[in-house]
Coordinates of C-alpha atoms in Angstrom, one line a residue:
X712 CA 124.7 109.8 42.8
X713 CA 122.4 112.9 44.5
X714 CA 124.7 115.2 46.6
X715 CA 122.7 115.3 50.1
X716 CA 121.9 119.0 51.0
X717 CA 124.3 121.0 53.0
X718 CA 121.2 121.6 55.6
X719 CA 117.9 120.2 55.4
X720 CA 115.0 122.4 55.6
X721 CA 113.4 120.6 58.5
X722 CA 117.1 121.6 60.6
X723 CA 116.6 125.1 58.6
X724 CA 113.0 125.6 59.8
X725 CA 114.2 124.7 63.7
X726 CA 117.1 127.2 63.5
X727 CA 114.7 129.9 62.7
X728 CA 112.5 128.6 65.5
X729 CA 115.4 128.4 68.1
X730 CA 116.6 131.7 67.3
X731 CA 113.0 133.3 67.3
X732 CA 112.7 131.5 71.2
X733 CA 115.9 132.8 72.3
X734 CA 114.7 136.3 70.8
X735 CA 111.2 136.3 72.7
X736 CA 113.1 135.5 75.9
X737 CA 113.6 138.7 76.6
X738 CA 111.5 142.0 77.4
X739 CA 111.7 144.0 74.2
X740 CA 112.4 140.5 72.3
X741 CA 115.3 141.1 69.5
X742 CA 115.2 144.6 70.7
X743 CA 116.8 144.3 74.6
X744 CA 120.3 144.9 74.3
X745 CA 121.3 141.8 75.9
X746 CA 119.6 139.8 72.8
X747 CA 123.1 138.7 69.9
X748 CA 121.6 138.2 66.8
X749 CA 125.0 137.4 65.3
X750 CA 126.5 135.6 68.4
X751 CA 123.3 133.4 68.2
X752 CA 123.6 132.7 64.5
X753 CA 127.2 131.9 64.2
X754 CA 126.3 129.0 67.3
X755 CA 123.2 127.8 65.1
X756 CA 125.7 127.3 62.0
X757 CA 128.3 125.8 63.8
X758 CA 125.7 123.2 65.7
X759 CA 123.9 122.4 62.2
X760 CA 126.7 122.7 59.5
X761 CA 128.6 119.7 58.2
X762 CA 132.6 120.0 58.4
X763 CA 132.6 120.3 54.9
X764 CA 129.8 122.8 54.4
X765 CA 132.3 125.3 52.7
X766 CA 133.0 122.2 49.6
X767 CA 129.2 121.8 49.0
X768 CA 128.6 125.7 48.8
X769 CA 131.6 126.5 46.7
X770 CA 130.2 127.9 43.5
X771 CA 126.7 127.0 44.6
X772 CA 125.9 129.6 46.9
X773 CA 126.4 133.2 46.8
X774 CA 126.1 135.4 49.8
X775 CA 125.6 139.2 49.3
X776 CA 127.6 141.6 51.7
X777 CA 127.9 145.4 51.3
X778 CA 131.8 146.5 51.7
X779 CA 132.2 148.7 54.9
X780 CA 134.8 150.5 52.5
X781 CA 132.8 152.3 49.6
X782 CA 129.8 150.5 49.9
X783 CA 129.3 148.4 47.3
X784 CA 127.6 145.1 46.7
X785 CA 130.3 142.2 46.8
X786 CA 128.7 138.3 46.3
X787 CA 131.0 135.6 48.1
X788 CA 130.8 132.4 46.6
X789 CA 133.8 130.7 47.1
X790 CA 134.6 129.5 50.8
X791 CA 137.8 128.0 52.1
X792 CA 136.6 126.7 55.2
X793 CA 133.8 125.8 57.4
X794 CA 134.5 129.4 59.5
X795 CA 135.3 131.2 56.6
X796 CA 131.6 130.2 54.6
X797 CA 130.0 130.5 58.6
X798 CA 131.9 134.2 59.0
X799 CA 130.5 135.4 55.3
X800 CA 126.9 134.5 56.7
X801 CA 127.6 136.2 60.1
X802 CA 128.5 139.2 57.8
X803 CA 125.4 139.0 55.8
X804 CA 123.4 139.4 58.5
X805 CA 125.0 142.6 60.5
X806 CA 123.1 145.1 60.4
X807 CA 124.6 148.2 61.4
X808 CA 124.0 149.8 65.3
X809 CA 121.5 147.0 65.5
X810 CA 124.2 144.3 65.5
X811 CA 127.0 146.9 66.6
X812 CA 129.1 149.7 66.1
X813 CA 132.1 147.7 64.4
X814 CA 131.2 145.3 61.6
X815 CA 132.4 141.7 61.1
X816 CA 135.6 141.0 58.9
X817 CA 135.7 138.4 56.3
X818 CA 139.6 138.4 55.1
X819 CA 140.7 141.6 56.5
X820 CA 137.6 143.4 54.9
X821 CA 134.8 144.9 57.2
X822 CA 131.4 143.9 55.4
X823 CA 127.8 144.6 56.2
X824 CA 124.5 142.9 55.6
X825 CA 124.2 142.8 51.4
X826 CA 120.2 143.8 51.5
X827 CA 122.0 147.9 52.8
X828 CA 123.4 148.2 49.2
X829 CA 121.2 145.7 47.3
X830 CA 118.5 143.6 48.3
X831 CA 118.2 141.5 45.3
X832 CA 121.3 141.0 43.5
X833 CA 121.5 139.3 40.3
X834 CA 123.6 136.3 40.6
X835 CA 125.5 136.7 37.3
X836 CA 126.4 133.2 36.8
X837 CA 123.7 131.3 37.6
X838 CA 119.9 131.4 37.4
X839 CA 118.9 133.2 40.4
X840 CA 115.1 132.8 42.1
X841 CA 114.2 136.4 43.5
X842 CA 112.5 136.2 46.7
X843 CA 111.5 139.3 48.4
X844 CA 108.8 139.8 51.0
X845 CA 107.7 143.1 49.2
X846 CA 105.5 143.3 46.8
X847 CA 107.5 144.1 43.0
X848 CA 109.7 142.1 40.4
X849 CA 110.9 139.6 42.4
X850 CA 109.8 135.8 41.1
X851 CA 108.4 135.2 44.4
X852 CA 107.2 138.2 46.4
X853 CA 103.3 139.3 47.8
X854 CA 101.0 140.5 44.6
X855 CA 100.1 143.9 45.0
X856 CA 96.6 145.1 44.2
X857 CA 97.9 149.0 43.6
X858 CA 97.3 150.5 40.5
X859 CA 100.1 153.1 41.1
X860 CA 102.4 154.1 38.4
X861 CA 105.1 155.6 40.8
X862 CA 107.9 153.7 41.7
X863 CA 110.2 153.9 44.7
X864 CA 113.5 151.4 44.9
X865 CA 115.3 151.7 47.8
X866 CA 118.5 149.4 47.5
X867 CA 116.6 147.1 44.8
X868 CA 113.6 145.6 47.0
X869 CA 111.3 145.3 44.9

């Protein structure tokens, strides 16, 4: 028996669109400080997300957040609820004085978007598809024409 997916892409592709609307609303778009990008994302989970989301992901989805604390790299892949998996994502995605002054805790610990201390971490258990919308090593990412032999990596994006 196939496992249905947790969201399908067609609900995926109208979250981004909904989100995107509610972004343009406004004068300086995401920019205006009365636009929530994480406020706005948690409601888009909570709408979309099945009450056992958190099941399906466990051990099948890893979400990369950097720790407030010393600022490493931490992957969550084990969720024990529907808030907890939807909280890890709403972590994922602060990005600091953009999103706030005081990042999101997931179990007591204060975590910030996972692309600040590395952009494409290596999922050490699984076979992980890069994706990165610069131009480098990732399995998917833009081909670059440069013939350059300097390198610059800032927090692994290419």
């Amino acid at each position: 028996m196939t496992e249905s997916p947790v969201l399908s892409s067609g609900e995926a592709g109208a979250n981004i669109i909904e989100v995107s609307k509610e972004a343009r609303k406004r004068f300086l778009g995401p920019l205006h400080p009365s636009f929530n990008l994480v406020k706005t994302i948690r409601g888009c989970l909570l709408k979309t997300l099945p009450a056992d989301c958190h099941e399906r992901a466990n051990g099948r989805l890893g979400i990369s957040l950097t720790r407030v604390s010393d600022g490493e790299n931490v992957i969550i892949s084990h969720f024990s609820s529907k808030d907890e998996l939807i909280q890890a994502n709403v972590c994922s995605t602060f990005i600091p004085v953009y999103c706030g002054l005081i990042p999101p805790t997931l179990q007591g610990v204060r975590y910030v978007d996972g692309g600040i201390s590395d952009n494409l971490p290596l999922y050490e258990l699984k076979n992980t598809i890069t994706v990165s919308p610069f131009s480098g090593e990732s399995d998917i990412c833009p081909q670059d024409s440069s013939t350059n032999i300097h390198e610059l990596r800032v927090t692994n994006t290419s």
